[in-house]
Amino acid sequence: MHPHLAADLAALPDLLEATREQAAAFLDGLAEAPVVPAGPTPEPRPLPARGTGLQDALADFAARWQPGLSASAGPRYLGFVTGGVTPAALAGDWLTAAADQNSMSSLDATGQHLERETVGWLRTLFGLSDAHEGALVSGATMSNTVGLAIAREWLGERRGISPAEDGTAALGPVRVLSGAAHSSVAKALSLLGLGRSALVTVPTLPGREAVDPAALERALRDADGPCVIVANAGTVNTVDFDDLRALAALRDRYDCWLHIDAAFGAFAALSPHHAHLVDGLDLADSLCVDLHKWLNVPYDSAVQFTRRRDLQARVFQNAAAYLGSLGDTPDLVHLTPENSRRLRALATWFTLRAYGREGHRDIVDRCAEGARTLGAAVASLDGLELLSPVRLNVVCFTLARSATAERLAALADALATEVFLTPTVHAGRPALRAAFSNWRTTAEDVQRIVTALERAVHNLPADGPTRP
Ligand SMILES: *Cc1c(COP(=O)(O)O)cnc(C)c1O
């Protein structure tokens, strides 16, 4: 054995303790660390020929790379929809790496049964019926991809062919209709051979990002044959929700597939104040929910659900003598793109086991409360304009005057040590988004954010040179 490997094996408990201390110090500093640190990116160094062991690697990481990491696991990182990591999820993730299971087939031990238990818990959490089966994937992009791959196979079934066997050319043109689809849907269509141009954008309701059901019905009437509807349950800019029951009725009337992208919006189901937003979620033929966002488990984790696991296995089956047969309950290897992967469900299992439905409802409620408070502050602050009512966990706003992308970027930069916001364009107007999804964000954090925002708006240089 290489001498450093042998030495590290002999000292493993102490080295894990040192790693734990480094992680604890990092987490301890999160609340006060600059949310986005300034400073140069380290120069890349050559591959070490011999290495110097784990202790040195820890020190090198702490010195060169750790200081440049953002506080995205901390309470005032409101960019994208990011979430953090609950203590139990962190413990589960550490143990995932320690056990290093490849739990994709029944030839291995109990890992995939743990994943099935976890998927069952998630089904209950989001109020889904037993008709939905699911599996874990790496993120919502992959969950949308799996859902749309099953939809593609369903379209083939309608036309008496199997795209999984015969290729997508046999399918002919496909239409995927959506009001305000997430960018990952186009990426999935590209990957699946359906093409980005298969995505047809249907008009939304006036001043909204929710699809207009009447416009969708017109598009379905005009379409030649079965379509796929991508419903949105939580758009990224304004967290708008399609009328899922109305869309399910159209699905039935026009013989379509209904995929729901509820990457973070599904968490509305946990809170009695917000559950009405996802009424009808269970009616999906396929459903996407991210776990590394609002469930607060580490990257990379999401779940996909479907009512047609038979079609799913047709797409993803990986027939090989040593992998076992499909049977009534196919092994995980036959259900998603990967053949081998980590026991991804464990972090989710831990956080659900530790905090249950009520603990996770508390996270959702506090995030929604934070967004409401910030939204009210933005609405009352001279110099800012709220662009949409706060429906759940995102505040979308802009400058009341001279709201150019440059000035908004300057505002975001001025805030970056205190709070991280991401730019967007909403209804043609440059804007900023503050997305609450971290379990650690407190009411005091929200007050700090409001204060920082007031100061930054006040100090923002007056309008630059006016443009022609
Ligand atoms: C974040 C998000 C996605 C993509 O999720 P990843 O986890 O980044 O792959 C898809 N849809 C919606 C609505 C999202 O918010």
XYZ file of C-alpha atoms and ligand atoms in Angstrom:
483
model
C 0.000 0.000 0.000
C 1.172 3.519 -0.778
C 2.730 4.870 2.446
C 0.309 7.800 2.731
C -2.687 5.511 2.202
C -1.353 3.145 4.866
C -0.705 6.001 7.281
C -4.139 7.521 6.671
C -5.796 4.146 7.229
C -3.963 3.739 10.517
C -4.961 7.240 11.637
C -8.480 7.228 10.179
C -10.486 8.073 13.344
C -8.220 11.058 14.101
C -8.338 12.250 10.508
C -12.126 12.049 10.435
C -12.165 14.028 13.664
C -9.944 16.685 12.048
C -12.288 16.776 9.050
C -15.283 17.109 11.367
C -13.608 20.025 13.144
C -12.890 21.766 9.855
C -16.497 21.267 8.712
C -17.873 22.478 12.049
C -15.695 25.608 11.914
C -16.886 26.316 8.380
C -20.537 25.915 9.371
C -19.992 27.962 12.519
C -18.677 30.865 10.459
C -21.449 30.735 7.865
C -23.844 33.182 9.488
C -21.215 35.947 9.631
C -19.045 35.101 6.616
C -19.369 37.307 3.520
C -22.188 35.671 1.574
C -20.159 35.984 -1.615
C -16.478 36.453 -0.749
C -14.386 38.818 -2.784
C -10.813 37.973 -3.669
C -8.821 36.287 -6.402
C -9.371 32.703 -7.537
C -6.311 30.555 -6.717
C -4.032 29.651 -9.595
C -4.330 25.989 -10.589
C -1.400 23.847 -9.495
C 0.005 20.698 -11.124
C -1.060 17.196 -10.076
C 0.943 16.080 -7.035
C 3.139 13.128 -8.008
C 3.319 11.566 -4.577
C 0.868 13.481 -2.423
C 1.425 14.252 1.242
C -1.583 12.628 2.895
C -5.009 13.729 4.099
C -3.863 16.089 6.856
C -1.978 18.207 4.308
C -4.870 18.048 1.842
C -7.178 19.429 4.542
C -4.791 22.270 5.295
C -4.283 23.061 1.605
C -8.028 23.142 0.954
C -8.577 25.360 4.006
C -5.867 27.771 2.863
C -6.421 27.952 -0.883
C -9.996 27.063 -1.786
C -12.309 27.208 1.223
C -12.048 31.007 1.676
C -13.440 31.519 -1.828
C -16.523 29.366 -1.285
C -19.810 31.204 -1.001
C -21.980 30.940 2.095
C -24.643 29.214 0.018
C -25.423 26.864 2.896
C -25.977 29.878 5.148
C -29.004 31.991 5.990
C -28.664 34.997 3.638
C -27.868 33.383 0.309
C -31.102 34.095 -1.558
C -29.866 33.507 -5.106
C -31.531 30.990 -7.453
C -33.481 28.594 -5.198
C -30.686 27.085 -3.222
C -31.614 25.637 0.163
C -29.062 24.536 2.700
C -28.386 21.318 4.560
C -30.172 20.316 7.753
C -27.972 18.688 10.412
C -29.597 15.303 9.820
C -29.220 15.600 6.048
C -25.526 16.374 6.510
C -25.078 13.333 8.739
C -26.921 11.205 6.188
C -24.711 12.480 3.395
C -21.521 11.763 5.335
C -22.725 8.235 6.011
C -23.624 7.823 2.337
C -19.987 8.374 1.425
C -18.754 6.248 4.328
C -20.908 3.276 3.275
C -20.277 3.882 -0.455
C -23.163 1.669 -1.582
C -24.132 1.176 -5.192
C -27.714 0.276 -4.439
C -29.197 -0.082 -7.878
C -29.965 -3.782 -7.988
C -31.437 -6.473 -5.789
C -28.138 -8.339 -6.033
C -26.777 -5.758 -3.605
C -27.926 -5.422 0.024
C -30.798 -3.349 1.424
C -29.928 0.044 -0.071
C -32.649 0.171 -2.677
C -35.264 -0.815 -0.078
C -34.210 2.242 1.908
C -34.724 4.317 -1.229
C -38.217 2.841 -1.679
C -39.116 3.664 1.927
C -37.838 7.212 1.365
C -39.836 7.639 -1.861
C -42.923 6.460 0.055
C -42.302 9.136 2.695
C -41.923 11.780 -0.006
C -45.166 10.648 -1.615
C -46.959 11.197 1.707
C -45.185 14.524 2.268
C -46.487 15.916 -1.035
C -49.938 14.342 -0.678
C -49.594 11.922 -3.601
C -51.559 8.703 -3.974
C -50.058 5.236 -4.217
C -50.520 5.366 -7.986
C -47.277 7.361 -8.100
C -43.996 5.449 -8.037
C -40.707 7.260 -7.871
C -36.938 7.201 -7.836
C -34.180 9.604 -6.905
C -32.160 11.466 -9.514
C -29.494 14.145 -9.371
C -31.663 17.267 -9.699
C -34.828 18.716 -11.166
C -33.295 18.925 -14.636
C -32.813 15.171 -14.590
C -36.245 14.667 -13.013
C -37.837 16.681 -15.841
C -35.781 14.691 -18.330
C -36.975 11.365 -16.921
C -40.602 12.573 -16.864
C -40.409 13.755 -20.467
C -38.689 10.515 -21.529
C -41.687 8.617 -20.132
C -43.983 11.074 -21.934
C -42.098 10.363 -25.169
C -42.696 6.639 -24.721
C -46.391 7.334 -24.024
C -46.665 9.311 -27.261
C -45.170 6.283 -29.015
C -47.685 3.997 -27.360
C -50.463 6.230 -28.727
C -49.036 5.818 -32.232
C -48.338 2.105 -31.936
C -44.550 2.377 -31.788
C -41.825 2.483 -29.141
C -39.361 5.365 -29.386
C -37.169 3.475 -26.892
C -36.872 0.654 -29.435
C -37.307 2.404 -32.748
C -35.867 5.848 -32.108
C -37.552 9.225 -32.026
C -37.717 9.586 -35.808
C -40.577 7.043 -35.781
C -42.530 9.457 -33.593
C -42.811 12.335 -36.040
C -43.192 15.906 -34.806
C -44.013 16.348 -31.125
C -45.526 19.346 -29.359
C -44.763 20.163 -25.748
C -47.044 22.939 -24.512
C -46.263 25.137 -21.530
C -46.915 28.637 -20.241
C -43.611 29.567 -18.616
C -41.475 26.432 -18.749
C -38.231 26.329 -16.816
C -35.140 26.449 -19.050
C -34.323 22.860 -18.084
C -37.359 21.648 -20.050
C -35.781 22.837 -23.313
C -32.526 21.175 -22.300
C -34.379 17.917 -21.624
C -36.089 18.091 -25.020
C -32.716 18.591 -26.678
C -31.275 15.608 -24.842
C -34.263 13.401 -25.644
C -34.047 13.982 -29.381
C -37.387 15.791 -29.451
C -35.655 19.100 -30.015
C -35.900 22.434 -28.271
C -38.258 23.599 -30.998
C -40.848 21.057 -29.810
C -41.554 23.444 -26.924
C -44.523 25.666 -27.747
C -45.013 28.614 -25.424
C -48.695 29.135 -24.677
C -49.912 32.592 -23.561
C -50.176 33.171 -19.845
C -52.943 34.935 -17.938
C -52.696 38.750 -18.009
C -49.869 39.930 -15.745
C -49.145 36.374 -14.650
C -46.747 33.505 -15.356
C -49.547 30.936 -15.022
C -50.761 29.521 -18.309
C -54.123 30.692 -19.650
C -56.223 27.481 -19.754
C -58.381 28.856 -22.599
C -55.270 29.549 -24.703
C -53.966 26.087 -23.888
C -57.253 24.565 -25.000
C -57.023 26.441 -28.315
C -53.475 25.146 -28.826
C -54.596 21.594 -28.076
C -57.508 21.870 -30.474
C -55.141 23.062 -33.205
C -52.591 20.323 -32.538
C -52.576 17.282 -34.715
C -52.636 14.360 -32.286
C -51.599 13.792 -28.665
C -49.355 16.395 -26.991
C -47.398 16.787 -23.798
C -48.449 19.507 -21.353
C -45.764 20.794 -19.003
C -47.539 22.427 -16.088
C -45.625 24.752 -13.817
C -46.103 24.626 -10.080
C -43.820 27.418 -8.946
C -42.174 29.505 -11.682
C -38.773 30.895 -10.788
C -39.459 34.618 -11.204
C -42.781 35.089 -9.453
C -43.575 31.579 -8.136
C -46.776 31.403 -10.104
C -48.826 28.227 -10.290
C -50.806 26.841 -13.188
C -54.347 25.728 -12.402
C -53.421 22.060 -12.141
C -57.004 20.772 -11.993
C -57.971 22.709 -15.118
C -54.909 21.377 -16.928
C -55.659 17.799 -15.837
C -59.186 18.204 -17.253
C -57.689 19.337 -20.580
C -55.299 16.394 -20.465
C -58.322 14.072 -20.177
C -60.344 15.835 -22.874
C -57.548 16.002 -25.443
C -55.700 12.768 -24.611
C -52.384 14.303 -23.524
C -49.591 13.600 -21.068
C -49.422 15.932 -18.065
C -45.956 16.540 -16.657
C -45.773 18.888 -13.655
C -42.555 20.737 -12.847
C -42.950 21.388 -9.128
C -39.222 21.607 -8.439
C -39.700 23.748 -5.339
C -43.411 24.628 -5.572
C -44.409 21.132 -4.398
C -43.373 22.209 -0.905
C -46.469 24.420 -0.767
C -48.272 21.148 -0.020
C -46.627 21.050 3.428
C -48.251 24.251 4.607
C -52.021 24.575 5.103
C -51.749 28.288 4.164
C -50.272 27.461 0.776
C -51.459 23.932 -0.079
C -54.215 25.285 -2.355
C -51.494 26.370 -4.801
C -50.708 22.733 -5.631
C -54.240 21.378 -5.525
C -54.300 18.671 -8.206
C -50.596 17.766 -7.970
C -51.504 14.087 -7.722
C -53.192 14.232 -11.141
C -49.800 14.410 -12.879
C -48.697 11.613 -15.177
C -45.146 12.553 -14.237
C -43.927 14.955 -11.585
C -40.619 16.641 -10.774
C -39.569 17.736 -7.267
C -36.120 18.931 -6.260
C -34.806 17.817 -2.889
C -31.562 19.806 -2.807
C -33.598 23.018 -2.812
C -36.351 23.281 -0.230
C -35.937 19.933 1.493
C -32.478 21.201 2.490
C -30.467 18.106 1.625
C -27.050 18.492 -0.036
C -26.562 18.467 -3.800
C -27.266 16.365 -5.892
C -30.786 15.218 -5.159
C -34.290 15.265 -6.632
C -37.170 12.848 -7.005
C -39.250 11.933 -10.027
C -42.707 10.384 -9.774
C -44.860 8.757 -12.411
C -48.063 6.768 -12.760
C -46.586 4.768 -15.662
C -43.600 2.888 -14.312
C -44.114 0.277 -17.019
C -43.241 2.889 -19.654
C -40.395 4.184 -17.503
C -38.809 0.736 -17.388
C -39.221 0.417 -21.145
C -37.116 3.555 -21.563
C -34.479 2.968 -18.917
C -34.163 -0.820 -18.669
C -30.601 -2.019 -18.697
C -30.871 -5.683 -19.510
C -27.818 -7.683 -18.487
C -27.616 -11.179 -17.090
C -25.994 -10.077 -13.845
C -28.417 -7.228 -13.145
C -31.574 -9.220 -12.535
C -34.880 -9.163 -14.346
C -37.464 -6.400 -14.485
C -40.315 -8.152 -12.658
C -43.152 -6.273 -10.976
C -40.821 -4.088 -8.963
C -37.937 -3.240 -11.244
C -34.548 -2.627 -9.690
C -33.516 1.013 -9.657
C -30.992 0.402 -12.425
C -33.950 0.019 -14.798
C -35.650 3.294 -13.884
C -33.285 6.239 -14.324
C -30.365 7.225 -16.569
C -27.595 6.033 -14.247
C -26.427 2.492 -13.910
C -24.326 3.081 -10.825
C -24.827 5.769 -8.245
C -24.561 6.525 -4.556
C -27.246 5.672 -2.018
C -28.691 9.083 -2.764
C -31.826 8.618 -0.664
C -29.964 8.473 2.640
C -29.661 12.223 3.275
C -33.388 12.606 2.565
C -34.192 9.619 4.771
C -32.229 11.197 7.627
C -33.846 14.616 7.471
C -37.372 13.178 7.174
C -36.667 10.718 9.996
C -35.212 13.443 12.217
C -37.696 16.288 11.667
C -40.731 14.673 10.086
C -43.479 16.451 8.251
C -43.826 19.127 10.950
C -40.159 20.046 10.978
C -40.167 20.483 7.225
C -43.438 22.378 7.334
C -41.770 24.778 9.782
C -38.998 25.425 7.229
C -41.559 26.179 4.517
C -43.614 28.451 6.787
C -40.608 30.432 8.007
C -39.281 30.899 4.469
C -42.702 32.108 3.300
C -42.864 34.490 6.268
C -39.402 35.855 5.397
C -40.476 36.448 1.800
C -43.669 38.191 2.932
C -41.732 40.480 5.261
C -39.148 41.375 2.634
C -41.874 41.849 0.015
C -43.705 44.304 2.285
C -40.456 46.192 2.927
C -39.700 46.408 -0.796
C -43.225 47.642 -1.532
C -42.894 50.427 1.029
C -39.337 51.485 0.165
C -39.055 54.556 -2.004
C -36.823 53.628 -4.918
C -37.946 50.005 -5.281
C -40.886 48.419 -7.014
C -42.334 45.013 -6.242
C -43.038 43.290 -9.568
C -45.366 40.587 -8.351
C -47.306 39.691 -5.227
C -45.320 37.348 -2.964
C -47.167 34.061 -3.414
C -44.770 31.775 -1.587
C -41.026 32.219 -1.112
C -39.671 34.590 -3.768
C -39.591 38.392 -3.876
C -39.204 39.737 -7.416
C -38.481 43.470 -7.576
C -36.730 46.199 -9.465
C -35.627 49.803 -9.143
C -38.501 52.245 -9.358
C -36.431 54.551 -11.599
C -33.804 53.848 -14.275
C -34.012 50.103 -13.735
C -31.277 49.076 -16.134
C -29.552 45.716 -15.861
C -26.320 47.604 -15.038
C -27.822 49.502 -12.108
C -29.456 46.357 -10.755
C -26.114 44.542 -11.029
C -24.495 47.420 -9.118
C -27.174 47.109 -6.444
C -26.645 43.329 -6.178
C -22.857 43.844 -5.968
C -23.224 46.404 -3.208
C -25.268 43.878 -1.226
C -23.178 40.782 -1.924
C -21.291 40.510 1.361
C -24.578 40.710 3.280
C -27.088 38.985 1.013
C -26.861 37.245 -2.353
C -29.613 37.951 -4.906
C -29.732 36.877 -8.559
C -30.714 38.971 -11.563
C -33.597 38.117 -13.860
C -35.841 39.663 -16.471
C -39.533 39.686 -15.687
C -42.119 40.785 -18.257
C -39.305 42.407 -20.224
C -37.984 44.353 -17.222
C -34.591 43.728 -15.576
C -35.171 42.685 -11.974
C -33.716 40.960 -8.919
C -34.999 37.899 -7.111
C -34.706 36.997 -3.445
C -35.595 33.329 -2.956
C -36.062 31.985 0.576
C -35.410 28.257 0.934
C -32.787 27.848 3.658
C -33.766 26.299 7.008
C -31.399 28.647 8.877
C -32.835 31.975 7.759
C -34.289 33.773 10.788
C -36.451 36.872 11.253
C -33.243 38.702 12.307
C -31.641 37.753 8.992
C -34.625 39.210 7.176
C -34.242 42.463 9.129
C -30.537 42.571 8.238
C -31.447 42.085 4.584
C -34.037 44.878 4.714
C -31.529 47.232 6.356
C -28.804 46.369 3.833
C -31.224 46.884 0.975
C -32.368 50.284 2.258
C -28.768 51.416 2.609
C -27.700 50.096 -0.801
C -30.638 51.714 -2.589
C -29.931 54.985 -0.808
C -26.232 54.869 -1.744
C -26.728 53.761 -5.327
C -25.212 56.457 -7.556
C -27.831 58.546 -9.278
C -28.757 57.438 -12.764
C -25.784 57.087 -15.036
C -25.604 58.854 -18.352
C -28.986 58.480 -19.981
C -28.998 56.341 -23.047
C -30.381 57.419 -26.342
C -34.324 24.639 -10.139
C -35.400 24.275 -11.066
C -35.196 23.339 -12.076
C -33.837 22.731 -12.356
O -33.327 22.149 -11.207
P -31.825 21.639 -11.007
O -31.905 21.033 -9.672
O -30.969 22.865 -11.078
O -31.527 20.671 -12.078
C -36.265 22.986 -12.855
N -37.474 23.562 -12.677
C -37.699 24.495 -11.729
C -39.060 25.088 -11.589
C -36.665 24.876 -10.887
O -36.884 25.782 -9.924
